[in-house]
């Protein structure tokens, strides 16, 4: 391989603003009414439905689809949001092909599942758009819970607690609430600022006070929170990106994928984002796929995604992998990185493979090899995540946790939502059982 | 392919599929298109007396019952008989019959209950060269309020009287079209026979209201805010029509009366139903209104292929299933069937389990050895066929006979639990 003449070639506006906007359109456009009715008719209304069992939040899928069929769209939305308050986001970002839709019995019948995700979106969009309140708060309990983290886990916990009659204060490090819904999820999965619209809907229940730009461990300490509240929930996600631990990692142009994606998500005009002509992505998960695909959408001419193991070990689903490939991303397997090349700015990456060493030239290198919690050593931990019990209680009294930061977090929005919900139910049970004072 | 030529009361047609008297046969333009498409015959849209033409509503006259895919399952209308001048219709009938001598062309008529009307109009219509008459005693809306249509069809004495007048006024075959808006179809059919009818045709449409409008909470559809019941037809009415056809075919008093079967026929299998239950030909309206005339292709081709596969003639099919229709009291109560689930075809939706559990006899498992599995518990199964009916996979659940073929038969008339039993 000859080295490109002009390196490093990193710049914004590789494509026109219009082209880039078009590239970041909705990945799966929503269903219209007649499409939804036809699709809903395909649901067999299974007994003890396998799709429901496969949904981490246990949404009664046949029932919500039945309600779409009878044009009871609001009732359908309530069935969904009652189990999963982020049912709108989940409808967009869940890898349904390995969750509910994988379990659909239509796969056995005709190899084409009911489009549960799209139907879920059809039922929830009108509710989030119109802001109609579906939930009522129970009588005030007089208790206040501190929720740390305004991501899916934290907001799900806060919402359920508010419904159960408790007051909630959310301490959130980021400038905006939403967690990775706002800063991480691929832009083409959640267009039109849906993450914030959804957060507004969640908060409209009342009783939830969100304080942004407040970091636990810096601006406020765990002990203070425990003392000042009846319970504490941690949904702080995984903040620190993992390092490769190889030579050249600090060269210019070597970037954490999550940091870049966060900037991209916040950019008013995505064509202002500088991107390399040739991009190498290291990793095999959802983040790696997302940065690779979005690099292409920004105009990178060549994007290589390099994973140290085989296709089956990739945590990105087959659908995600196919999406990357059809977007023009070259996926390389079984090639761990050896060192990153360059003097000041990166020029390439050297990999090891069965066939020996090889070099991929690069104007930019994205690291997408996972994140870790970063700090909080006071908790019992396992594999760098907080250990919790079935009710999501931690090793510290009065403190619960859920989402990506706990053991059992599957790095999915839907799982984080479920954790927050389960923790809220357990907190409620504990607070009601405990004597006052 | 099997010969589908039919002679109904001596009226020849290349196949047994006629268009029923309705909008598809409203005028020469439609009927010409139908014949071009291959229809065997047509019963012209019902003619009335001459004079000021009939006036239809100018708002919606149709309503539909849809599936979610917006397939039309049932259909309803408040249309009256032809609203075109009699003279125009007669001219067109004459021309169409001349242009299509090999097709059946029958004139449907609705006249008031006085003999003079029948003796005046029938010869005039016969003069067009049409092949026969169908007397519309069935229209359930509008015309019935004026003492015609279903108002006649619901009173056997009137049917007989009008049929006699018609038979006196013409030498052509007379078919009496019956209304299903009666509790027992046999007396009207018998009255037609007694009046000299050559055949009956059935069913006309069923009294119906489609639904309400969920915004205005008025019935739907309406004309300027008010609605009236219409006539129901289309796929949904077929089972009702089949029962009536079979009742006529198996009743000793009416068994010899030729029947033209109508009601919900959409594809060739529906036609097989009517023919096997005693109809000698069939008429179709709604399916043509929903899909257009080209459905005749499947009707002809499907029926022909079916007869070929069976090695049967059309005449042999007619009435073939009639002997299998009886009264409940003669069913063999010693005969036992049970459901069997083909595990290779099962997609594990579990619907058979839940319906049997909730509404039948708790005879289907949901778990076997801790695994999702649906099996019939023979001891509990009463053979009701509910699971077969709800299973989404064709052929996955079937019924299997478990009683011996040579076991004694026992029906209700002989059953020990029947205090009125006639035999031991
Ligand atoms: C690039 C990328 C793409 C993804 N795509 C998908 C996808 O398509 N589908 C899917 O299901 N999942 C996807 N995921 C995973 C999903 O986003 C996460 O599993 C989910 O957001 C976890 O929710 P959480 O609430 O546990 O944490 P987060 O969403 O990470 O939220 C954590 C919150 O805590 C706050 N916080 C952190 N530290 C502190 C502190 N010290 N003090 C106060 N607040 C703090 C943060 O500000 C943030 O608001 C993706 C993840 C990434 C990184
Ligand atoms: C719009 C409409 C108008 C009809 N008009 C007549 C009519 O004028 N004369 C008549 O005998 N039957 C009339 N019918 C009844 C049909 O001929 C036929 O008996 C009935 O619709 C059942 O058949 P189908 O299910 O194939 O439609 C009409 C039906 C419809 C839908
Ligand atoms: S939340 Fe996700 S897994 Fe559950 S039903 Fe929705 S799309 Fe499927």
mmCIF file with all atom_site columns, N, CA and C and ligand atoms in Angstrom, chain B residues 19-24 43-47 61-62 75-82 108 110 134-139 141 177 202-205 231-235 237-238 262-266 283-289, ligand 2:
data_model
loop_
_atom_site.group_PDB
_atom_site.id
_atom_site.type_symbol
_atom_site.label_atom_id
_atom_site.label_alt_id
_atom_site.label_comp_id
_atom_site.label_asym_id
_atom_site.label_entity_id
_atom_site.label_seq_id
_atom_site.pdbx_PDB_ins_code
_atom_site.Cartn_x
_atom_site.Cartn_y
_atom_site.Cartn_z
_atom_site.occupancy
_atom_site.B_iso_or_equiv
_atom_site.pdbx_formal_charge
_atom_site.auth_seq_id
_atom_site.auth_comp_id
_atom_site.auth_asym_id
_atom_site.auth_atom_id
_atom_site.pdbx_PDB_model_num
ATOM   1   N N   . UNK B 1 19  ? -73.246 -12.284 -13.446 1.00 0.00 ? 19  UNK B N   1
ATOM   2   C CA  . UNK B 1 19  ? -73.236 -11.110 -12.571 1.00 0.00 ? 19  UNK B CA  1
ATOM   3   C C   . UNK B 1 19  ? -74.636 -10.929 -12.019 1.00 0.00 ? 19  UNK B C   1
ATOM   4   N N   . UNK B 1 20  ? -74.732 -10.714 -10.708 1.00 0.00 ? 20  UNK B N   1
ATOM   5   C CA  . UNK B 1 20  ? -76.035 -10.517 -10.082 1.00 0.00 ? 20  UNK B CA  1
ATOM   6   C C   . UNK B 1 20  ? -76.568 -9.141  -10.448 1.00 0.00 ? 20  UNK B C   1
ATOM   7   N N   . UNK B 1 21  ? -77.859 -9.009  -10.360 1.00 0.00 ? 21  UNK B N   1
ATOM   8   C CA  . UNK B 1 21  ? -78.513 -7.744  -10.668 1.00 0.00 ? 21  UNK B CA  1
ATOM   9   C C   . UNK B 1 21  ? -78.062 -6.689  -9.659  1.00 0.00 ? 21  UNK B C   1
ATOM   10  N N   . UNK B 1 22  ? -77.368 -5.694  -10.128 1.00 0.00 ? 22  UNK B N   1
ATOM   11  C CA  . UNK B 1 22  ? -76.718 -4.727  -9.241  1.00 0.00 ? 22  UNK B CA  1
ATOM   12  C C   . UNK B 1 22  ? -75.932 -3.747  -10.102 1.00 0.00 ? 22  UNK B C   1
ATOM   13  N N   . UNK B 1 23  ? -75.156 -2.840  -9.486  1.00 0.00 ? 23  UNK B N   1
ATOM   14  C CA  . UNK B 1 23  ? -74.437 -1.846  -10.286 1.00 0.00 ? 23  UNK B CA  1
ATOM   15  C C   . UNK B 1 23  ? -73.578 -2.427  -11.423 1.00 0.00 ? 23  UNK B C   1
ATOM   16  N N   . UNK B 1 24  ? -72.960 -3.603  -11.260 1.00 0.00 ? 24  UNK B N   1
ATOM   17  C CA  . UNK B 1 24  ? -72.148 -4.118  -12.370 1.00 0.00 ? 24  UNK B CA  1
ATOM   18  C C   . UNK B 1 24  ? -72.968 -4.385  -13.627 1.00 0.00 ? 24  UNK B C   1
ATOM   19  N N   . UNK B 1 43  ? -77.546 -10.680 -14.864 1.00 0.00 ? 43  UNK B N   1
ATOM   20  C CA  . UNK B 1 43  ? -78.934 -10.356 -14.556 1.00 0.00 ? 43  UNK B CA  1
ATOM   21  C C   . UNK B 1 43  ? -78.978 -8.832  -14.491 1.00 0.00 ? 43  UNK B C   1
ATOM   22  N N   . UNK B 1 44  ? -79.686 -8.256  -15.424 1.00 0.00 ? 44  UNK B N   1
ATOM   23  C CA  . UNK B 1 44  ? -79.685 -6.778  -15.562 1.00 0.00 ? 44  UNK B CA  1
ATOM   24  C C   . UNK B 1 44  ? -80.164 -6.123  -14.265 1.00 0.00 ? 44  UNK B C   1
ATOM   25  N N   . UNK B 1 45  ? -79.605 -4.995  -13.966 1.00 0.00 ? 45  UNK B N   1
ATOM   26  C CA  . UNK B 1 45  ? -80.020 -4.195  -12.810 1.00 0.00 ? 45  UNK B CA  1
ATOM   27  C C   . UNK B 1 45  ? -81.550 -4.059  -12.812 1.00 0.00 ? 45  UNK B C   1
ATOM   28  N N   . UNK B 1 46  ? -82.179 -4.297  -11.665 1.00 0.00 ? 46  UNK B N   1
ATOM   29  C CA  . UNK B 1 46  ? -83.638 -4.417  -11.579 1.00 0.00 ? 46  UNK B CA  1
ATOM   30  C C   . UNK B 1 46  ? -84.393 -3.264  -12.249 1.00 0.00 ? 46  UNK B C   1
ATOM   31  N N   . UNK B 1 47  ? -85.312 -3.656  -13.124 1.00 0.00 ? 47  UNK B N   1
ATOM   32  C CA  . UNK B 1 47  ? -86.151 -2.681  -13.823 1.00 0.00 ? 47  UNK B CA  1
ATOM   33  C C   . UNK B 1 47  ? -87.454 -2.485  -13.060 1.00 0.00 ? 47  UNK B C   1
ATOM   34  N N   . UNK B 1 61  ? -73.809 5.838   -0.768  1.00 0.00 ? 61  UNK B N   1
ATOM   35  C CA  . UNK B 1 61  ? -74.809 4.767   -0.757  1.00 0.00 ? 61  UNK B CA  1
ATOM   36  C C   . UNK B 1 61  ? -74.182 3.446   -0.345  1.00 0.00 ? 61  UNK B C   1
ATOM   37  N N   . UNK B 1 62  ? -72.843 3.419   -0.210  1.00 0.00 ? 62  UNK B N   1
ATOM   38  C CA  . UNK B 1 62  ? -72.164 2.187   0.189   1.00 0.00 ? 62  UNK B CA  1
ATOM   39  C C   . UNK B 1 62  ? -71.438 2.377   1.511   1.00 0.00 ? 62  UNK B C   1
ATOM   40  N N   . UNK B 1 75  ? -70.066 -5.617  2.914   1.00 0.00 ? 75  UNK B N   1
ATOM   41  C CA  . UNK B 1 75  ? -70.384 -4.428  2.126   1.00 0.00 ? 75  UNK B CA  1
ATOM   42  C C   . UNK B 1 75  ? -71.871 -4.159  2.274   1.00 0.00 ? 75  UNK B C   1
ATOM   43  N N   . UNK B 1 76  ? -72.239 -2.895  2.280   1.00 0.00 ? 76  UNK B N   1
ATOM   44  C CA  . UNK B 1 76  ? -73.655 -2.603  2.447   1.00 0.00 ? 76  UNK B CA  1
ATOM   45  C C   . UNK B 1 76  ? -74.055 -1.449  1.554   1.00 0.00 ? 76  UNK B C   1
ATOM   46  N N   . UNK B 1 77  ? -75.319 -1.436  1.155   1.00 0.00 ? 77  UNK B N   1
ATOM   47  C CA  . UNK B 1 77  ? -75.739 -0.384  0.226   1.00 0.00 ? 77  UNK B CA  1
ATOM   48  C C   . UNK B 1 77  ? -77.170 0.027   0.486   1.00 0.00 ? 77  UNK B C   1
ATOM   49  N N   . UNK B 1 78  ? -77.484 1.272   0.087   1.00 0.00 ? 78  UNK B N   1
ATOM   50  C CA  . UNK B 1 78  ? -78.874 1.738   0.142   1.00 0.00 ? 78  UNK B CA  1
ATOM   51  C C   . UNK B 1 78  ? -79.329 2.181   -1.247  1.00 0.00 ? 78  UNK B C   1
ATOM   52  N N   . UNK B 1 79  ? -78.727 1.517   -2.249  1.00 0.00 ? 79  UNK B N   1
ATOM   53  C CA  . UNK B 1 79  ? -79.128 1.861   -3.613  1.00 0.00 ? 79  UNK B CA  1
ATOM   54  C C   . UNK B 1 79  ? -80.505 1.270   -3.899  1.00 0.00 ? 79  UNK B C   1
ATOM   55  N N   . UNK B 1 80  ? -81.266 1.963   -4.748  1.00 0.00 ? 80  UNK B N   1
ATOM   56  C CA  . UNK B 1 80  ? -82.572 1.435   -5.147  1.00 0.00 ? 80  UNK B CA  1
ATOM   57  C C   . UNK B 1 80  ? -82.417 0.683   -6.465  1.00 0.00 ? 80  UNK B C   1
ATOM   58  N N   . UNK B 1 81  ? -83.558 0.339   -7.084  1.00 0.00 ? 81  UNK B N   1
ATOM   59  C CA  . UNK B 1 81  ? -83.485 -0.331  -8.386  1.00 0.00 ? 81  UNK B CA  1
ATOM   60  C C   . UNK B 1 81  ? -83.011 0.687   -9.419  1.00 0.00 ? 81  UNK B C   1
ATOM   61  N N   . UNK B 1 82  ? -82.962 0.299   -10.674 1.00 0.00 ? 82  UNK B N   1
ATOM   62  C CA  . UNK B 1 82  ? -82.363 1.186   -11.678 1.00 0.00 ? 82  UNK B CA  1
ATOM   63  C C   . UNK B 1 82  ? -82.973 2.590   -11.627 1.00 0.00 ? 82  UNK B C   1
ATOM   64  N N   . UNK B 1 108 ? -84.032 -8.490  -14.488 1.00 0.00 ? 108 UNK B N   1
ATOM   65  C CA  . UNK B 1 108 ? -84.582 -8.473  -13.135 1.00 0.00 ? 108 UNK B CA  1
ATOM   66  C C   . UNK B 1 108 ? -85.697 -7.441  -13.099 1.00 0.00 ? 108 UNK B C   1
ATOM   67  N N   . UNK B 1 110 ? -88.966 -5.526  -10.716 1.00 0.00 ? 110 UNK B N   1
ATOM   68  C CA  . UNK B 1 110 ? -89.679 -5.291  -9.455  1.00 0.00 ? 110 UNK B CA  1
ATOM   69  C C   . UNK B 1 110 ? -90.908 -4.464  -9.807  1.00 0.00 ? 110 UNK B C   1
ATOM   70  N N   . UNK B 1 134 ? -85.913 -12.454 -13.614 1.00 0.00 ? 134 UNK B N   1
ATOM   71  C CA  . UNK B 1 134 ? -85.682 -12.684 -12.194 1.00 0.00 ? 134 UNK B CA  1
ATOM   72  C C   . UNK B 1 134 ? -86.566 -11.694 -11.457 1.00 0.00 ? 134 UNK B C   1
ATOM   73  N N   . UNK B 1 135 ? -87.393 -12.194 -10.526 1.00 0.00 ? 135 UNK B N   1
ATOM   74  C CA  . UNK B 1 135 ? -88.297 -11.306 -9.793  1.00 0.00 ? 135 UNK B CA  1
ATOM   75  C C   . UNK B 1 135 ? -87.611 -10.900 -8.497  1.00 0.00 ? 135 UNK B C   1
ATOM   76  N N   . UNK B 1 136 ? -87.375 -9.620  -8.372  1.00 0.00 ? 136 UNK B N   1
ATOM   77  C CA  . UNK B 1 136 ? -86.657 -9.115  -7.199  1.00 0.00 ? 136 UNK B CA  1
ATOM   78  C C   . UNK B 1 136 ? -87.624 -8.928  -6.038  1.00 0.00 ? 136 UNK B C   1
ATOM   79  N N   . UNK B 1 137 ? -87.686 -9.935  -5.173  1.00 0.00 ? 137 UNK B N   1
ATOM   80  C CA  . UNK B 1 137 ? -88.495 -9.850  -3.954  1.00 0.00 ? 137 UNK B CA  1
ATOM   81  C C   . UNK B 1 137 ? -87.582 -9.704  -2.752  1.00 0.00 ? 137 UNK B C   1
ATOM   82  N N   . UNK B 1 138 ? -86.451 -9.048  -2.996  1.00 0.00 ? 138 UNK B N   1
ATOM   83  C CA  . UNK B 1 138 ? -85.452 -9.100  -1.935  1.00 0.00 ? 138 UNK B CA  1
ATOM   84  C C   . UNK B 1 138 ? -84.941 -7.772  -1.450  1.00 0.00 ? 138 UNK B C   1
ATOM   85  N N   . UNK B 1 139 ? -84.998 -6.739  -2.264  1.00 0.00 ? 139 UNK B N   1
ATOM   86  C CA  . UNK B 1 139 ? -84.348 -5.488  -1.883  1.00 0.00 ? 139 UNK B CA  1
ATOM   87  C C   . UNK B 1 139 ? -84.886 -5.017  -0.525  1.00 0.00 ? 139 UNK B C   1
ATOM   88  N N   . UNK B 1 141 ? -84.387 -2.286  1.390   1.00 0.00 ? 141 UNK B N   1
ATOM   89  C CA  . UNK B 1 141 ? -84.457 -0.870  1.799   1.00 0.00 ? 141 UNK B CA  1
ATOM   90  C C   . UNK B 1 141 ? -85.174 -0.072  0.715   1.00 0.00 ? 141 UNK B C   1
ATOM   91  N N   . UNK B 1 177 ? -86.123 -14.282 -6.879  1.00 0.00 ? 177 UNK B N   1
ATOM   92  C CA  . UNK B 1 177 ? -84.967 -13.955 -6.025  1.00 0.00 ? 177 UNK B CA  1
ATOM   93  C C   . UNK B 1 177 ? -85.458 -13.709 -4.607  1.00 0.00 ? 177 UNK B C   1
ATOM   94  N N   . UNK B 1 202 ? -80.812 -16.920 -4.566  1.00 0.00 ? 202 UNK B N   1
ATOM   95  C CA  . UNK B 1 202 ? -80.650 -16.358 -3.228  1.00 0.00 ? 202 UNK B CA  1
ATOM   96  C C   . UNK B 1 202 ? -79.175 -16.394 -2.854  1.00 0.00 ? 202 UNK B C   1
ATOM   97  N N   . UNK B 1 203 ? -78.828 -15.367 -2.040  1.00 0.00 ? 203 UNK B N   1
ATOM   98  C CA  . UNK B 1 203 ? -79.653 -14.466 -1.287  1.00 0.00 ? 203 UNK B CA  1
ATOM   99  C C   . UNK B 1 203 ? -79.535 -13.041 -1.839  1.00 0.00 ? 203 UNK B C   1
ATOM   100 N N   . UNK B 1 204 ? -80.558 -12.257 -1.572  1.00 0.00 ? 204 UNK B N   1
ATOM   101 C CA  . UNK B 1 204 ? -80.416 -10.820 -1.736  1.00 0.00 ? 204 UNK B CA  1
ATOM   102 C C   . UNK B 1 204 ? -79.727 -10.319 -0.460  1.00 0.00 ? 204 UNK B C   1
ATOM   103 N N   . UNK B 1 205 ? -79.705 -9.043  -0.246  1.00 0.00 ? 205 UNK B N   1
ATOM   104 C CA  . UNK B 1 205 ? -78.896 -8.504  0.852   1.00 0.00 ? 205 UNK B CA  1
ATOM   105 C C   . UNK B 1 205 ? -79.629 -8.554  2.193   1.00 0.00 ? 205 UNK B C   1
ATOM   106 N N   . UNK B 1 231 ? -78.478 -2.947  2.785   1.00 0.00 ? 231 UNK B N   1
ATOM   107 C CA  . UNK B 1 231 ? -78.406 -4.379  2.512   1.00 0.00 ? 231 UNK B CA  1
ATOM   108 C C   . UNK B 1 231 ? -76.970 -4.850  2.601   1.00 0.00 ? 231 UNK B C   1
ATOM   109 N N   . UNK B 1 232 ? -76.755 -5.918  3.365   1.00 0.00 ? 232 UNK B N   1
ATOM   110 C CA  . UNK B 1 232 ? -75.395 -6.429  3.613   1.00 0.00 ? 232 UNK B CA  1
ATOM   111 C C   . UNK B 1 232 ? -75.073 -7.547  2.644   1.00 0.00 ? 232 UNK B C   1
ATOM   112 N N   . UNK B 1 233 ? -73.852 -7.540  2.142   1.00 0.00 ? 233 UNK B N   1
ATOM   113 C CA  . UNK B 1 233 ? -73.435 -8.561  1.188   1.00 0.00 ? 233 UNK B CA  1
ATOM   114 C C   . UNK B 1 233 ? -71.925 -8.693  1.246   1.00 0.00 ? 233 UNK B C   1
ATOM   115 N N   . UNK B 1 234 ? -71.346 -9.424  0.312   1.00 0.00 ? 234 UNK B N   1
ATOM   116 C CA  . UNK B 1 234 ? -69.895 -9.627  0.332   1.00 0.00 ? 234 UNK B CA  1
ATOM   117 C C   . UNK B 1 234 ? -69.534 -10.860 1.143   1.00 0.00 ? 234 UNK B C   1
ATOM   118 N N   . UNK B 1 235 ? -68.227 -11.113 1.235   1.00 0.00 ? 235 UNK B N   1
ATOM   119 C CA  . UNK B 1 235 ? -67.714 -12.357 1.834   1.00 0.00 ? 235 UNK B CA  1
ATOM   120 C C   . UNK B 1 235 ? -68.402 -12.749 3.141   1.00 0.00 ? 235 UNK B C   1
ATOM   121 N N   . UNK B 1 237 ? -71.315 -12.622 4.186   1.00 0.00 ? 237 UNK B N   1
ATOM   122 C CA  . UNK B 1 237 ? -72.668 -13.200 4.191   1.00 0.00 ? 237 UNK B CA  1
ATOM   123 C C   . UNK B 1 237 ? -72.699 -14.626 3.639   1.00 0.00 ? 237 UNK B C   1
ATOM   124 N N   . UNK B 1 238 ? -71.583 -15.090 3.123   1.00 0.00 ? 238 UNK B N   1
ATOM   125 C CA  . UNK B 1 238 ? -71.609 -16.402 2.451   1.00 0.00 ? 238 UNK B CA  1
ATOM   126 C C   . UNK B 1 238 ? -72.169 -17.522 3.334   1.00 0.00 ? 238 UNK B C   1
ATOM   127 N N   . UNK B 1 262 ? -76.248 -17.136 -4.627  1.00 0.00 ? 262 UNK B N   1
ATOM   128 C CA  . UNK B 1 262 ? -75.700 -15.769 -4.546  1.00 0.00 ? 262 UNK B CA  1
ATOM   129 C C   . UNK B 1 262 ? -75.327 -15.462 -3.099  1.00 0.00 ? 262 UNK B C   1
ATOM   130 N N   . UNK B 1 263 ? -74.280 -14.720 -2.923  1.00 0.00 ? 263 UNK B N   1
ATOM   131 C CA  . UNK B 1 263 ? -73.971 -14.203 -1.587  1.00 0.00 ? 263 UNK B CA  1
ATOM   132 C C   . UNK B 1 263 ? -72.519 -14.411 -1.228  1.00 0.00 ? 263 UNK B C   1
ATOM   133 N N   . UNK B 1 264 ? -71.702 -13.390 -1.443  1.00 0.00 ? 264 UNK B N   1
ATOM   134 C CA  . UNK B 1 264 ? -70.325 -13.407 -0.953  1.00 0.00 ? 264 UNK B CA  1
ATOM   135 C C   . UNK B 1 264 ? -69.333 -14.167 -1.796  1.00 0.00 ? 264 UNK B C   1
ATOM   136 N N   . UNK B 1 265 ? -69.736 -14.622 -2.960  1.00 0.00 ? 265 UNK B N   1
ATOM   137 C CA  . UNK B 1 265 ? -68.786 -15.407 -3.769  1.00 0.00 ? 265 UNK B CA  1
ATOM   138 C C   . UNK B 1 265 ? -67.673 -14.488 -4.260  1.00 0.00 ? 265 UNK B C   1
ATOM   139 N N   . UNK B 1 266 ? -66.446 -14.873 -3.967  1.00 0.00 ? 266 UNK B N   1
ATOM   140 C CA  . UNK B 1 266 ? -65.289 -14.040 -4.295  1.00 0.00 ? 266 UNK B CA  1
ATOM   141 C C   . UNK B 1 266 ? -64.263 -14.814 -5.108  1.00 0.00 ? 266 UNK B C   1
ATOM   142 N N   . UNK B 1 283 ? -74.279 -16.371 -8.875  1.00 0.00 ? 283 UNK B N   1
ATOM   143 C CA  . UNK B 1 283 ? -74.271 -14.962 -9.252  1.00 0.00 ? 283 UNK B CA  1
ATOM   144 C C   . UNK B 1 283 ? -73.382 -14.195 -8.279  1.00 0.00 ? 283 UNK B C   1
ATOM   145 N N   . UNK B 1 284 ? -72.788 -13.140 -8.798  1.00 0.00 ? 284 UNK B N   1
ATOM   146 C CA  . UNK B 1 284 ? -71.806 -12.393 -8.018  1.00 0.00 ? 284 UNK B CA  1
ATOM   147 C C   . UNK B 1 284 ? -72.017 -10.902 -8.211  1.00 0.00 ? 284 UNK B C   1
ATOM   148 N N   . UNK B 1 285 ? -71.956 -10.183 -7.112  1.00 0.00 ? 285 UNK B N   1
ATOM   149 C CA  . UNK B 1 285 ? -72.025 -8.723  -7.223  1.00 0.00 ? 285 UNK B CA  1
ATOM   150 C C   . UNK B 1 285 ? -70.835 -8.072  -6.523  1.00 0.00 ? 285 UNK B C   1
ATOM   151 N N   . UNK B 1 286 ? -70.749 -8.229  -5.183  1.00 0.00 ? 286 UNK B N   1
ATOM   152 C CA  . UNK B 1 286 ? -69.771 -7.456  -4.415  1.00 0.00 ? 286 UNK B CA  1
ATOM   153 C C   . UNK B 1 286 ? -68.330 -7.688  -4.878  1.00 0.00 ? 286 UNK B C   1
ATOM   154 N N   . UNK B 1 287 ? -67.962 -8.937  -5.112  1.00 0.00 ? 287 UNK B N   1
ATOM   155 C CA  . UNK B 1 287 ? -66.565 -9.202  -5.490  1.00 0.00 ? 287 UNK B CA  1
ATOM   156 C C   . UNK B 1 287 ? -66.207 -8.420  -6.746  1.00 0.00 ? 287 UNK B C   1
ATOM   157 N N   . UNK B 1 288 ? -67.154 -8.333  -7.683  1.00 0.00 ? 288 UNK B N   1
ATOM   158 C CA  . UNK B 1 288 ? -66.887 -7.552  -8.893  1.00 0.00 ? 288 UNK B CA  1
ATOM   159 C C   . UNK B 1 288 ? -66.789 -6.073  -8.553  1.00 0.00 ? 288 UNK B C   1
ATOM   160 N N   . UNK B 1 289 ? -67.619 -5.631  -7.608  1.00 0.00 ? 289 UNK B N   1
ATOM   161 C CA  . UNK B 1 289 ? -67.573 -4.212  -7.232  1.00 0.00 ? 289 UNK B CA  1
ATOM   162 C C   . UNK B 1 289 ? -66.290 -3.874  -6.478  1.00 0.00 ? 289 UNK B C   1
HETATM 163 C C1  . LIG C 2 .   ? -75.014 -1.722  -4.570  1.00 0.00 ? 2   LIG C C1  1
HETATM 164 C C2  . LIG C 2 .   ? -75.918 -2.914  -4.722  1.00 0.00 ? 2   LIG C C2  1
HETATM 165 C C3  . LIG C 2 .   ? -77.092 -2.801  -5.418  1.00 0.00 ? 2   LIG C C3  1
HETATM 166 C C4  . LIG C 2 .   ? -77.913 -3.897  -5.569  1.00 0.00 ? 2   LIG C C4  1
HETATM 167 N N1  . LIG C 2 .   ? -79.011 -3.765  -6.324  1.00 0.00 ? 2   LIG C N1  1
HETATM 168 C C5  . LIG C 2 .   ? -79.793 -4.867  -6.554  1.00 0.00 ? 2   LIG C C5  1
HETATM 169 C C6  . LIG C 2 .   ? -80.882 -4.786  -7.423  1.00 0.00 ? 2   LIG C C6  1
HETATM 170 O O1  . LIG C 2 .   ? -81.182 -3.749  -8.023  1.00 0.00 ? 2   LIG C O1  1
HETATM 171 N N2  . LIG C 2 .   ? -81.623 -5.899  -7.638  1.00 0.00 ? 2   LIG C N2  1
HETATM 172 C C7  . LIG C 2 .   ? -81.321 -7.085  -7.008  1.00 0.00 ? 2   LIG C C7  1
HETATM 173 O O2  . LIG C 2 .   ? -82.006 -8.080  -7.243  1.00 0.00 ? 2   LIG C O2  1
HETATM 174 N N3  . LIG C 2 .   ? -80.302 -7.189  -6.170  1.00 0.00 ? 2   LIG C N3  1
HETATM 175 C C8  . LIG C 2 .   ? -79.499 -6.103  -5.936  1.00 0.00 ? 2   LIG C C8  1
HETATM 176 N N4  . LIG C 2 .   ? -78.404 -6.231  -5.125  1.00 0.00 ? 2   LIG C N4  1
HETATM 177 C C9  . LIG C 2 .   ? -78.131 -7.525  -4.464  1.00 0.00 ? 2   LIG C C9  1
HETATM 178 C C10 . LIG C 2 .   ? -77.131 -8.366  -5.261  1.00 0.00 ? 2   LIG C C10 1
HETATM 179 O O3  . LIG C 2 .   ? -77.623 -8.697  -6.537  1.00 0.00 ? 2   LIG C O3  1
HETATM 180 C C11 . LIG C 2 .   ? -76.792 -9.676  -4.537  1.00 0.00 ? 2   LIG C C11 1
HETATM 181 O O4  . LIG C 2 .   ? -77.956 -10.430 -4.363  1.00 0.00 ? 2   LIG C O4  1
HETATM 182 C C12 . LIG C 2 .   ? -76.192 -9.441  -3.170  1.00 0.00 ? 2   LIG C C12 1
HETATM 183 O O5  . LIG C 2 .   ? -75.346 -8.332  -3.189  1.00 0.00 ? 2   LIG C O5  1
HETATM 184 C C13 . LIG C 2 .   ? -75.416 -10.689 -2.635  1.00 0.00 ? 2   LIG C C13 1
HETATM 185 O O6  . LIG C 2 .   ? -74.372 -11.079 -3.484  1.00 0.00 ? 2   LIG C O6  1
HETATM 186 P P1  . LIG C 2 .   ? -72.835 -10.620 -3.302  1.00 0.00 ? 2   LIG C P1  1
HETATM 187 O O7  . LIG C 2 .   ? -72.431 -10.990 -1.923  1.00 0.00 ? 2   LIG C O7  1
HETATM 188 O O8  . LIG C 2 .   ? -72.086 -11.332 -4.393  1.00 0.00 ? 2   LIG C O8  1
HETATM 189 O O9  . LIG C 2 .   ? -72.814 -9.135  -3.497  1.00 0.00 ? 2   LIG C O9  1
HETATM 190 C C14 . LIG C 2 .   ? -77.575 -5.136  -4.971  1.00 0.00 ? 2   LIG C C14 1
HETATM 191 C C15 . LIG C 2 .   ? -76.396 -5.238  -4.260  1.00 0.00 ? 2   LIG C C15 1
HETATM 192 C C16 . LIG C 2 .   ? -75.548 -4.154  -4.139  1.00 0.00 ? 2   LIG C C16 1
HETATM 193 C C17 . LIG C 2 .   ? -74.255 -4.278  -3.397  1.00 0.00 ? 2   LIG C C17 1
#
